[in-house]
Coordinates of C-alpha atoms and ligand atoms in Angstrom, one line a residue:
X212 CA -20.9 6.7 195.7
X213 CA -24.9 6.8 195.4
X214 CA -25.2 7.9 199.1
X215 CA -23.4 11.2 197.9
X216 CA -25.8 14.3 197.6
X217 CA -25.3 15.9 194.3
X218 CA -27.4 19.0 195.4
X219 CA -27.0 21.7 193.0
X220 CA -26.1 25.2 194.9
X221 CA -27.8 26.8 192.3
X222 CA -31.2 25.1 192.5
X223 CA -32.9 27.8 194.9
X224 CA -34.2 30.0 192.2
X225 CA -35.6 27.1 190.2
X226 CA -39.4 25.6 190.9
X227 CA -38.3 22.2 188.5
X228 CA -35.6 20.0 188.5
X229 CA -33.2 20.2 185.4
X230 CA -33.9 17.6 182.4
X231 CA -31.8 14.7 182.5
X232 CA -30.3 15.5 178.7
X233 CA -29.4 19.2 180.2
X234 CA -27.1 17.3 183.3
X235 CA -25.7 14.8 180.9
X236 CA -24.5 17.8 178.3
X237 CA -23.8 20.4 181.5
X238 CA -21.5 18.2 183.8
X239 CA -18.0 18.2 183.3
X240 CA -17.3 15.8 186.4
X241 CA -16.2 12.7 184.0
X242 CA -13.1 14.9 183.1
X243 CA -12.7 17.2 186.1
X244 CA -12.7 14.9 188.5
X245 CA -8.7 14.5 187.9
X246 CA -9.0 18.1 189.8
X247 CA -10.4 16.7 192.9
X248 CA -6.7 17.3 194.7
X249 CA -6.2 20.3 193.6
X250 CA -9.7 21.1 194.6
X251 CA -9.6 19.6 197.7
X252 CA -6.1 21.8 198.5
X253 CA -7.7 25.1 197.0
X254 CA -10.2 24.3 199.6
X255 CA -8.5 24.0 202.6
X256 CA -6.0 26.8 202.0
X257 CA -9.5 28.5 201.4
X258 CA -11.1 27.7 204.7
X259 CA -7.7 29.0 206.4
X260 CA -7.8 31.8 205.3
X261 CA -11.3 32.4 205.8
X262 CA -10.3 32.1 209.5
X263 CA -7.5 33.9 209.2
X264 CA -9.6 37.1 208.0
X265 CA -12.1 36.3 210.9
X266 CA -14.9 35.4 207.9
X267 CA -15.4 32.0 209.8
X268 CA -14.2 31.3 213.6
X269 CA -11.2 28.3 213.7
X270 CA -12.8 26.5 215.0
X271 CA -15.1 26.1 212.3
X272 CA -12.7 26.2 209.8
X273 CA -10.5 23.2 211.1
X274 CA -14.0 21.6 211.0
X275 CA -14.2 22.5 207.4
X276 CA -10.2 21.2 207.1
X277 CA -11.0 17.8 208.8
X278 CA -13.8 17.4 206.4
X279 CA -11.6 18.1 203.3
X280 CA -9.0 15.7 204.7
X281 CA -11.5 13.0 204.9
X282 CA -13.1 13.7 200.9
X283 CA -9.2 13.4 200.1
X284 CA -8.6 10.0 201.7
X285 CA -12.0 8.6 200.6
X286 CA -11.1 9.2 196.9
X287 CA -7.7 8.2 197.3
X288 CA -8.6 5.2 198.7
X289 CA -11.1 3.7 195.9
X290 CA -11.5 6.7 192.8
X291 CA -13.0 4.3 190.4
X292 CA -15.9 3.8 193.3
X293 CA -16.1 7.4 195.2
X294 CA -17.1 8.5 191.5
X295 CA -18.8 5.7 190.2
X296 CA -22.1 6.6 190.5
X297 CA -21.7 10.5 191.4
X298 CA -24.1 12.8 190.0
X299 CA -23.0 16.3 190.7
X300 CA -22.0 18.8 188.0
X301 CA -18.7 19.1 188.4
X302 CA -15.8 18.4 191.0
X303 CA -15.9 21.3 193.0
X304 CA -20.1 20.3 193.6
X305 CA -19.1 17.0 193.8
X306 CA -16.1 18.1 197.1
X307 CA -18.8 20.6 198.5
X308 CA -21.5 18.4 198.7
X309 CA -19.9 15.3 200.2
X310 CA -18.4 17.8 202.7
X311 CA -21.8 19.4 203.9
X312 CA -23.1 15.2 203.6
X313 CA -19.9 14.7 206.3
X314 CA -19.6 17.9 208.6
X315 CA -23.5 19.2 208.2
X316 CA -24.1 22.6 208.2
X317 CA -20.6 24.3 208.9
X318 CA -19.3 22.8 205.5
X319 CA -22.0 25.2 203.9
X320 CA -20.0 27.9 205.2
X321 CA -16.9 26.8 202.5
X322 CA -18.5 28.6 199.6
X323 CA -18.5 32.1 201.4
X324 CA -17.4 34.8 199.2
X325 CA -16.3 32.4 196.2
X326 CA -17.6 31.3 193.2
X327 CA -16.8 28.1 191.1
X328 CA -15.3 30.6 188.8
X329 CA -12.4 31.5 190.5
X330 CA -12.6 28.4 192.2
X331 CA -12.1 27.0 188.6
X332 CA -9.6 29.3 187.7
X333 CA -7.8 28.6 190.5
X334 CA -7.6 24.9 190.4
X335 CA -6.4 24.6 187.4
X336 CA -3.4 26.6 187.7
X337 CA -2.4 25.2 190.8
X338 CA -2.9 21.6 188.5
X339 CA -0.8 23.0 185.6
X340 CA 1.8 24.7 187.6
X341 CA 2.8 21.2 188.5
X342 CA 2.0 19.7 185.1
X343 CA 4.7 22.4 183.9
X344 CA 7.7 21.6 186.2
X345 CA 6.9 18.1 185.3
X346 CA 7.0 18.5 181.6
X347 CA 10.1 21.2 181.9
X348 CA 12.0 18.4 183.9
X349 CA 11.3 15.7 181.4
X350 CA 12.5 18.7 178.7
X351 CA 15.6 19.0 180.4
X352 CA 16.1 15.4 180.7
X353 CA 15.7 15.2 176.8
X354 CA 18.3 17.9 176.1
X355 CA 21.1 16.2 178.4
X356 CA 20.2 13.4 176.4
X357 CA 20.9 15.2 172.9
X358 CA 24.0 16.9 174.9
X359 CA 25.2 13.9 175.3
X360 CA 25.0 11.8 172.0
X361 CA 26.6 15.0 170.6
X362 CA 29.5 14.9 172.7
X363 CA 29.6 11.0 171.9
X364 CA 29.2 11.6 167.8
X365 CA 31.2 15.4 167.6
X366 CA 32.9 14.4 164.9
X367 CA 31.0 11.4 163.3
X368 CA 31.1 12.5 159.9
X369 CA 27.6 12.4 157.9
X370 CA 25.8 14.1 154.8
X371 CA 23.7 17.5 155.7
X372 CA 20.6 18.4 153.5
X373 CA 18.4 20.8 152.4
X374 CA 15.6 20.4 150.4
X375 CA 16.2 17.2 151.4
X376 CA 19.5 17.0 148.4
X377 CA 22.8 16.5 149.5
X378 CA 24.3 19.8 150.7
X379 CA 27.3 19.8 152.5
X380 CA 29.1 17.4 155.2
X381 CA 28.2 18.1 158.8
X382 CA 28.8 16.7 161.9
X383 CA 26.3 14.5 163.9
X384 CA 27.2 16.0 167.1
X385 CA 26.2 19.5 165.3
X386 CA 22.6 18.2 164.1
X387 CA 22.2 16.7 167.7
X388 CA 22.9 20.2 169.3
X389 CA 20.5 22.2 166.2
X390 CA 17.7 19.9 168.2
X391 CA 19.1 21.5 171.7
X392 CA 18.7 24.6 171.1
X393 CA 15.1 24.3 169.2
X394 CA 14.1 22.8 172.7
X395 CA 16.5 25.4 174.4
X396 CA 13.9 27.7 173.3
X397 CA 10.6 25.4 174.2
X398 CA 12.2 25.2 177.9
X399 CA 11.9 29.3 177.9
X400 CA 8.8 29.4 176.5
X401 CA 7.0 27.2 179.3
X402 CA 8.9 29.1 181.6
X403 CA 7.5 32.2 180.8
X404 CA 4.1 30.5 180.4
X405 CA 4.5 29.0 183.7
X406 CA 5.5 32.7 185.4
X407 CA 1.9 33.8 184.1
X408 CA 0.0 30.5 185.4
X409 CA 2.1 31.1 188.5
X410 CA -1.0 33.9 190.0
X411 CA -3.5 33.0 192.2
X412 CA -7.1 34.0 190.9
X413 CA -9.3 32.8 193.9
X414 CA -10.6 35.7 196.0
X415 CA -12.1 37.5 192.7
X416 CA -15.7 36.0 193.8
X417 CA -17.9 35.2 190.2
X418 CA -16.5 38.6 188.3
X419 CA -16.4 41.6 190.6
X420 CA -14.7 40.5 193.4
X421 CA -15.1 39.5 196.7
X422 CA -17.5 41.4 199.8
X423 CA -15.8 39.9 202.6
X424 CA -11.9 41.0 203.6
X425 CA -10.4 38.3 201.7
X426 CA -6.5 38.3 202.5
X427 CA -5.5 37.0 199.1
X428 CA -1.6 37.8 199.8
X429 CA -2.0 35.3 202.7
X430 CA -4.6 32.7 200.5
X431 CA -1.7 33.5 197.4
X432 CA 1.3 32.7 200.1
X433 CA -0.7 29.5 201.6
X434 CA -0.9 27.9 198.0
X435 CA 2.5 28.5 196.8
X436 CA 1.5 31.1 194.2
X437 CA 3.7 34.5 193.5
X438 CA 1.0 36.9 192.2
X439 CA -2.2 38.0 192.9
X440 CA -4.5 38.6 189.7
X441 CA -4.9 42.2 189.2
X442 CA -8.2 42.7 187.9
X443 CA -11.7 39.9 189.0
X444 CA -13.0 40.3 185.4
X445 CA -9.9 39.2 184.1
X446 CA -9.1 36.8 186.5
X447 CA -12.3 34.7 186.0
X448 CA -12.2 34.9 182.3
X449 CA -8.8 34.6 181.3
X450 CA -7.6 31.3 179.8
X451 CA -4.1 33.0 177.7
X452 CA -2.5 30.8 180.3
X453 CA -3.7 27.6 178.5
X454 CA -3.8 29.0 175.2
X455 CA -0.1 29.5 175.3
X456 CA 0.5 26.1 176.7
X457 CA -0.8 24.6 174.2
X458 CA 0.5 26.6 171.7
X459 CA 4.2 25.5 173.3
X460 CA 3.4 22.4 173.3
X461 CA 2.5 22.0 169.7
X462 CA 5.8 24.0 168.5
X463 CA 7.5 21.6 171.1
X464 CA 5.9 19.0 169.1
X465 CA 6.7 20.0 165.8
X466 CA 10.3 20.5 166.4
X467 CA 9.9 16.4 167.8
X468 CA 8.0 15.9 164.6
X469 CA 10.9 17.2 162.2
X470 CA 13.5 15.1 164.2
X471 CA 10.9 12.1 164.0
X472 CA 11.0 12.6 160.5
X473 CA 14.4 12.1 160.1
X474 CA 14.4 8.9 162.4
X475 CA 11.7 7.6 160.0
X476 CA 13.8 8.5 157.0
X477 CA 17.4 7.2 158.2
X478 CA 16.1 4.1 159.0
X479 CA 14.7 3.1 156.0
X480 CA 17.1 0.2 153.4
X481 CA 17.8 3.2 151.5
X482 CA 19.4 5.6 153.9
X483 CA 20.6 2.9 156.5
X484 CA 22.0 5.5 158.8
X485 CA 20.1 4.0 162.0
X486 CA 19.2 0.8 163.5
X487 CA 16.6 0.9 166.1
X488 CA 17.0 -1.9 168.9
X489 CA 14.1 -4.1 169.0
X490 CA 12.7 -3.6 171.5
X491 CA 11.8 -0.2 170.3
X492 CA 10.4 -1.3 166.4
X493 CA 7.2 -3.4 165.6
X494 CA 6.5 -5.6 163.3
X495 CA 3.9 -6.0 160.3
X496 CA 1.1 -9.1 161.2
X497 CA 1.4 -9.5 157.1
X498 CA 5.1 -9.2 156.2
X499 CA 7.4 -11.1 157.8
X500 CA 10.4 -8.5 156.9
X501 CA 9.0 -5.6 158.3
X502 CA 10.4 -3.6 161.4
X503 CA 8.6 -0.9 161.6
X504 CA 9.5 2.4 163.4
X505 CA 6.1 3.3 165.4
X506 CA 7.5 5.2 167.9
X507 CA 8.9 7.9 165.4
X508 CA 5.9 7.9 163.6
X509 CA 3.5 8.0 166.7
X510 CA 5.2 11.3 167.8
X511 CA 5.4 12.9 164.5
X512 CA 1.2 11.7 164.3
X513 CA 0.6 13.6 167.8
X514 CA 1.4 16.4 166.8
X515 CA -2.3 17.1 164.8
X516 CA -4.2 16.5 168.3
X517 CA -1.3 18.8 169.9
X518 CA -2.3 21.7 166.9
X519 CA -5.9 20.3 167.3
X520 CA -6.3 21.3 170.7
X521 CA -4.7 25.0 170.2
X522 CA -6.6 25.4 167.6
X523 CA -9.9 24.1 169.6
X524 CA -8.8 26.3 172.6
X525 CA -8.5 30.0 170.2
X526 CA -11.7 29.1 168.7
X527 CA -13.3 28.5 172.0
X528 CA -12.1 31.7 173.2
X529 CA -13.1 34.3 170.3
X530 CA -15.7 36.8 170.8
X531 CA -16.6 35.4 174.1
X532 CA -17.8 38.4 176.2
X533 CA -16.6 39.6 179.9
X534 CA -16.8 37.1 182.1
X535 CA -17.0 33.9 183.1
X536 CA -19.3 31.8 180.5
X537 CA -20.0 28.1 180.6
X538 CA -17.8 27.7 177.3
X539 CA -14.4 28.1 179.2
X540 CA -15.9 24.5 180.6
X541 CA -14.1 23.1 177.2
X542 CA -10.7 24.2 177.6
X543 CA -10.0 21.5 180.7
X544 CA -9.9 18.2 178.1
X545 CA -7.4 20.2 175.6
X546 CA -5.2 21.1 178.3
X547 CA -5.5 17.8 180.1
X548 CA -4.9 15.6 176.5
X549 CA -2.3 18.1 175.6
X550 CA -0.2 17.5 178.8
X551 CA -0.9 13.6 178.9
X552 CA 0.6 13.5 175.7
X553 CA 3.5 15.6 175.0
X554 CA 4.8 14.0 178.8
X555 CA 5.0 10.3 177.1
X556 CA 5.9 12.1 174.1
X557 CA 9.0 13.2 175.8
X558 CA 9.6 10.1 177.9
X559 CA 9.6 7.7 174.9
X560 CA 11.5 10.2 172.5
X561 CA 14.5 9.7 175.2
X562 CA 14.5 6.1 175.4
X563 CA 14.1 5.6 171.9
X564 CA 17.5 7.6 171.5
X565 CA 19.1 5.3 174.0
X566 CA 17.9 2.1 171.9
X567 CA 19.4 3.4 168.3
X568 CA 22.2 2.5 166.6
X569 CA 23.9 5.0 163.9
X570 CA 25.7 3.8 161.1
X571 CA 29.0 6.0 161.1
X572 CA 30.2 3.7 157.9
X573 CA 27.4 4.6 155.8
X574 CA 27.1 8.2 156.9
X575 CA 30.7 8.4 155.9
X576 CA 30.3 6.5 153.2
X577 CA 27.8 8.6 151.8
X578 CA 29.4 11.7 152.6
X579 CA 32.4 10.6 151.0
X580 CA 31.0 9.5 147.6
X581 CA 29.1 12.5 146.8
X582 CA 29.5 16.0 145.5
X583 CA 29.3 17.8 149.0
X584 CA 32.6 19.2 148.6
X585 CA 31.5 20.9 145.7
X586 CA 31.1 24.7 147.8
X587 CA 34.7 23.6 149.0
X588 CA 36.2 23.9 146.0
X589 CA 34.5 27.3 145.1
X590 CA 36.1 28.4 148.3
X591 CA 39.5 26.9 147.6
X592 CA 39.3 29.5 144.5
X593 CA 38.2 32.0 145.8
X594 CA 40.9 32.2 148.3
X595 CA 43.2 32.2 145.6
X596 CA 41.3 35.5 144.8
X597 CA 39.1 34.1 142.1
X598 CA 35.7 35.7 142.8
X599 CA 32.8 33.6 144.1
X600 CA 30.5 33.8 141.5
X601 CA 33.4 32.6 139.2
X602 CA 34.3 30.1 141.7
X603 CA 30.9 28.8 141.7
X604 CA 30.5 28.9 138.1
X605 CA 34.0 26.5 137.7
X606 CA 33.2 24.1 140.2
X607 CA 29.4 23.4 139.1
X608 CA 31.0 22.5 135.3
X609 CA 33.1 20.4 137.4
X610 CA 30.3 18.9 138.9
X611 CA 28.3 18.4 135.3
X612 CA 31.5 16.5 134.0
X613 CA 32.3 14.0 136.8
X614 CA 28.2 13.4 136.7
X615 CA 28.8 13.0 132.6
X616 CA 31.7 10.5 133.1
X617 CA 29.9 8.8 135.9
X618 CA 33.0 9.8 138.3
X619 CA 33.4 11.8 141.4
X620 CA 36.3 14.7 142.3
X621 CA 38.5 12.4 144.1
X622 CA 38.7 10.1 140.2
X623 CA 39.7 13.6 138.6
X624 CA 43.6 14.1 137.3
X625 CA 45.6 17.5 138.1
X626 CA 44.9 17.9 134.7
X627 CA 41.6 17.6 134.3
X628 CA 41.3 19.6 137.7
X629 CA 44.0 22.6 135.4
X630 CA 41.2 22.5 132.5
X631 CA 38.7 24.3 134.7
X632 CA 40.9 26.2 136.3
X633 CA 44.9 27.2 136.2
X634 CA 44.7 27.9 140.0
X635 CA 43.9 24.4 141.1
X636 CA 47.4 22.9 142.8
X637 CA 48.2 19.8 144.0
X638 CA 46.7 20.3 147.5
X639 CA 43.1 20.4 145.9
X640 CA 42.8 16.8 146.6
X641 CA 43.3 17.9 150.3
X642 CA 41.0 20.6 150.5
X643 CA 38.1 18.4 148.7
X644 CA 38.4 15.6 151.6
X645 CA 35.7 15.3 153.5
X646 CA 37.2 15.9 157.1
X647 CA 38.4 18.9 155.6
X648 CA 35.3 20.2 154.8
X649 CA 33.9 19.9 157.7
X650 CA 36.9 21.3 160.1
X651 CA 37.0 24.4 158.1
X652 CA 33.7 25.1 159.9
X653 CA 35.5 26.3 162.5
X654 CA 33.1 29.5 163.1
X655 CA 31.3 30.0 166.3
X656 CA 28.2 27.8 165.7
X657 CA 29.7 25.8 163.3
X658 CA 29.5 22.4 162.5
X659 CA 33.8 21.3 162.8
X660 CA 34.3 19.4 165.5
X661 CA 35.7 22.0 167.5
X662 CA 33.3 24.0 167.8
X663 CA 30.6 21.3 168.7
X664 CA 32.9 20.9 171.8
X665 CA 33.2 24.6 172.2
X666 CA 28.9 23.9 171.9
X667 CA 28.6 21.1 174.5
X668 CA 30.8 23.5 176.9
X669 CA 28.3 26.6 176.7
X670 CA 25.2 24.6 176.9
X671 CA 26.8 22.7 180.2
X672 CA 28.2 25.4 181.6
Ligands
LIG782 N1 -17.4 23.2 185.7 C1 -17.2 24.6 185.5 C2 -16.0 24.8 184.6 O1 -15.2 23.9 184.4 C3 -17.0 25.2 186.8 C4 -17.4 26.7 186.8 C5 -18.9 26.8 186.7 N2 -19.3 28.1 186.9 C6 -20.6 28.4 186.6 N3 -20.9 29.7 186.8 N4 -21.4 27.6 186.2 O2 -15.9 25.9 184.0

C-alpha cells in the first residue's frame, strides 16, 4: 500500500535518511508480517490497558482500538496488496504507522511506555502459544493413531532387530506403542516449553522497565497469558523459549526420522513387510517400475533443516550481551520454518499410516524361518537349571550346525537336539515356536500380546 507512511520512530536523532542497502539488510517486514495479528491484538489489549491505568483517557484509547480494528480488516481483506509495496522496518512500524496515517495524532499515543522489544517479545509468544496447542493437538492425533494400529496388530507376529540383525520375534502392536511413548515424551516436552512461553513480557519497556504505572497483571489477564516476566532485562532478551522449541521439535523429528526409516526399509522387494497405497508413493519419470516412498523419505530429510534451525538459533544466541540486540531479529524465520514444517510433518505422517498395508504373511514368514528363537532355547535350559552362560554356549553351536547343514531348529531330530544337550525333551519343539516366544514376554512392558493390551489400556486410560 504506497499511500502507507513508513516513518521510522527512530529518525528524530538523525540529520540523513538511512542508505537504501541499510533498509533492505535491516527490515524484517517480508517475514514478520505473518505477526501482524498478533501485533495488532498485543496492541489493543495494550491501548486498554493504557486506559485502564489512566496513562491515556478512554476515550482515546477506544480511538486507538477502532484504528487497530480497521489495520486488521484491511490486511485481512487483501495481505498480498496491504504489504505489497510497504516500506517500514518491521510489522509493528508497519501497524503503528498506518494507524497514526488513519486516527492522526492520538495513534502516536500507542507507543507510550513500550518498546518494539517487548513488543517483539511479546508477539511472538502470544504467536507460538497458539503454534504449540496446534502442534500438541496434531501430536496427540498422531499417537491415537499409533494406539490404534497397535490395538489392530497386538499380536501380528514379526521379526525385531538390532543392529539391524535379526534379534528376537516381537509384536507389531509393541513396536507401534515403542513410537507412543517416544512421542509420549515430545507431548511433555512442549508442554513444559509451552508453560515458559506462556508469560507475558510486554510492560518491561526497551530493558529497564516501564515509567508509567503499567498494570501488567491486568495487560497479562487481557491477553490470556499466566505469568508476568520477572525481570525487564530478561524479558527483552530471552529467546530459551524458542531455543527449546526447536530443540523439541528436532528430537520430535528424529524420533519420525527413525520410524521413517523403517517405512523406507520395509517397503523395499527385499523386506516386503509394507505396501503403501498409491496415492501415497511416486513414481520415477525414468523407470517405469518404480514406486517410490517420498513421503517417508521427505520427513526423515526435514529433519537437517529442523537440527539446522536449533543449531542456527544457539549460535545466534552465544555471547550476545544484556539486552535487546538487533541479532534476536534472526530467530523469527527458524521458529516460523520450524513450526510450518514439523505441523505437515505430522499431518502427512498420520495419513500416510492410514494408506499402508502390512504384510502379516511375510513378517511371519520371516520370523518363522530364522534363528530368533535361538535366546528361547538358552532360556528353556536354563530353566532346567543349566546356567546361562552354558545355555548360551549350547544353543549358539546349535545355531553354527543348522547354519552348516543349511537347516533351521524346527528340521532338527530329538536326537540331534540330545547331542547338545541331555536336557532337551520333547516339548523343545514347543518352546522354540514362534508364538511361544513372543507370549513368554509376558513382563510389564513386554512385547506378548498381553501385555500390549495391558499397554493400550494405560495409555487410554
Ligand atoms: N524487528 C525487530 C525484531 O524482530 C523488532 C525489535 C526492534 N527493536 C529495536 N530496538 N530495533 O527483533
Amino acid at each position: 500500500m504506497s499511500k502507507l507512511n513508513d516513518k521510522k520512530f527512530w529518525s528524530g536523532r538523525f540529520s540523513k535518511g538511512s542508505a537504501e542497502l541499510l533498509d533492505r539488510f535491516n527490515s524484517s517486514l517480508s517475514f514478520d508480517k505473518r505477526l501482524y495479528k498478533e501485533d495488532i491484538s498485543c496492541s489493543i489489549a495494550y491501548a486498554k490497558t493504557l486506559a485502564h491505568c489512566k496513562i491515556i483517557s478512554n476515550l482515546e484509547s477506544e480511538e486507538i482500538i477502532r484504528g487497530l480494528n480497521k489495520i486488521f480488516e484491511e490486511i485481512q481483506s487483501d495481505k498480498e496488496k496491504w504489504f505489497e509495496e510497504n516500506r517500514n522496518e518491521d510489522i509493528h512500524s508497519a501497524v503503528e504507522n498506518r494507524l497514526i496515517n488513519i486516527i492522526g495524532d492520538v495513534g502516536k499515543k500507542l507507543h507510550t511506555g513500550r518498546s518494539r522489544n517487548d513488543q517483539v517479545s511479546c508477539d511472538i509468544r502470544y504467536w507460538l502459544k497458539e503454534e504449540l496447542n496446534q502442534t500438541r493437538s496434531l501430536l496427540e492425533d498422531l499417537k491415537s493413531r499409533l494406539i490404534t494400529l497397535a490395538r489392530e496388530h497386538f499380536n501380528t507376529i514379526m521379526p525385531g532387530y538390532t543392529h539391524l540383525q535379526q534379534a528376537q520375534p516381537i509384536t507389531l502392536g509393541h513396536y507401534f506403542l515403542s513410537y507412543e511413548q517416544k512421542l509420549s515424551r515430545d507431548i511433555q516436552r512442549f508442554t513444559e516449553n509451552l508453560s515458559r512461553v506462556d508469560v507475558l513480557t510486554l510492560g518491561s519497556g526497551a530493558l529497564a522497565g516501564s515509567s508509567y504505572p503499567i498494570d501488567r497483571d491486568y495487560l497479562a489477564k487481557a491477553l490470556g497469558f499466566s505469568k508476568v516476566s520477572e525481570n525487564s532485562l530478561d524479558a527483552v532478551s530471552d529467546r530459551d523459549f524458542i531455543a527449546e522449541c526447536l530443540f523439541n521439535i528436532s528430537l520430535l523429528s528424529i524420533h519420525l526420522s527413525q520410524w521413517a526409516e523403517e517405512m523406507i526399509l520395509w517397503n523395499t522387494e527385499e523386506f516386503q513387510f509394507i505396501s503403501i497405497s498409491d496415492a501415497y508413493a511416486t513414481g520415477s519419470s525414468m523407470m517405469p517400475q518404480k514406486k517410490n516412498p517420498d513421503i517417508p523419505e521427505l520427513i526423515r530429510g526435514k529433519t537437517g533443516r529442523f537440527i539446522g534451525n536449533l543449531t542456527a538459533i544457539l549460535t545466534l544466541l552465544k555471547g550476545i550481551p544484556l539486552a535487546y540486540n538487533k541479532d534476536l531479529q534472526e530467530d523469527k524465520e527458524l521458529i516460523f520454518n520450524s513450526i510450518d514444517n514439523i505441523k505437515i510433518v505430522l499431518e502427512i505422517t498420520n495419513e500416510f499410516l492410514q494408506n499402508i498395508n502390512f504384510n502379516k504373511d511375510k513378517m511371519y514368514k520371516v520370523s518363522e524361518n530364522s534363528f530368533m528363537s535361538a535366546t528361547d532355547i538358552a532360556d528353556y535350559l536354563t530353566k532346567k537349571d543349566v546356567p546361562f552362560r552354558i545355555a548360551h554356549e549350547v544353543a549358539g553351536k546349535i545355531v553354527a550346525y543348522c547354519i552348516e547343514r543349511n537347516r533351521t531348529f524346527k528340521d532338527l531330530s530329538m536326537s540331534e537336539w540330545n547331542t547338545f544337550h541331555k536336557l532337551f525333551g520333547d516339548d523343545i519343539i514347543d518352546k522354540i515356536k514362534i508364538e511361544f516366544c513372543v507370549e513368554s514376554k509376558n513382563v510389564y512392558g513386554g512385547t506378548a500380546p498381553q501385555q500390549v493390551l495391558n499397554a493400550i489400556d494405560r495409555a487410554t486410560t
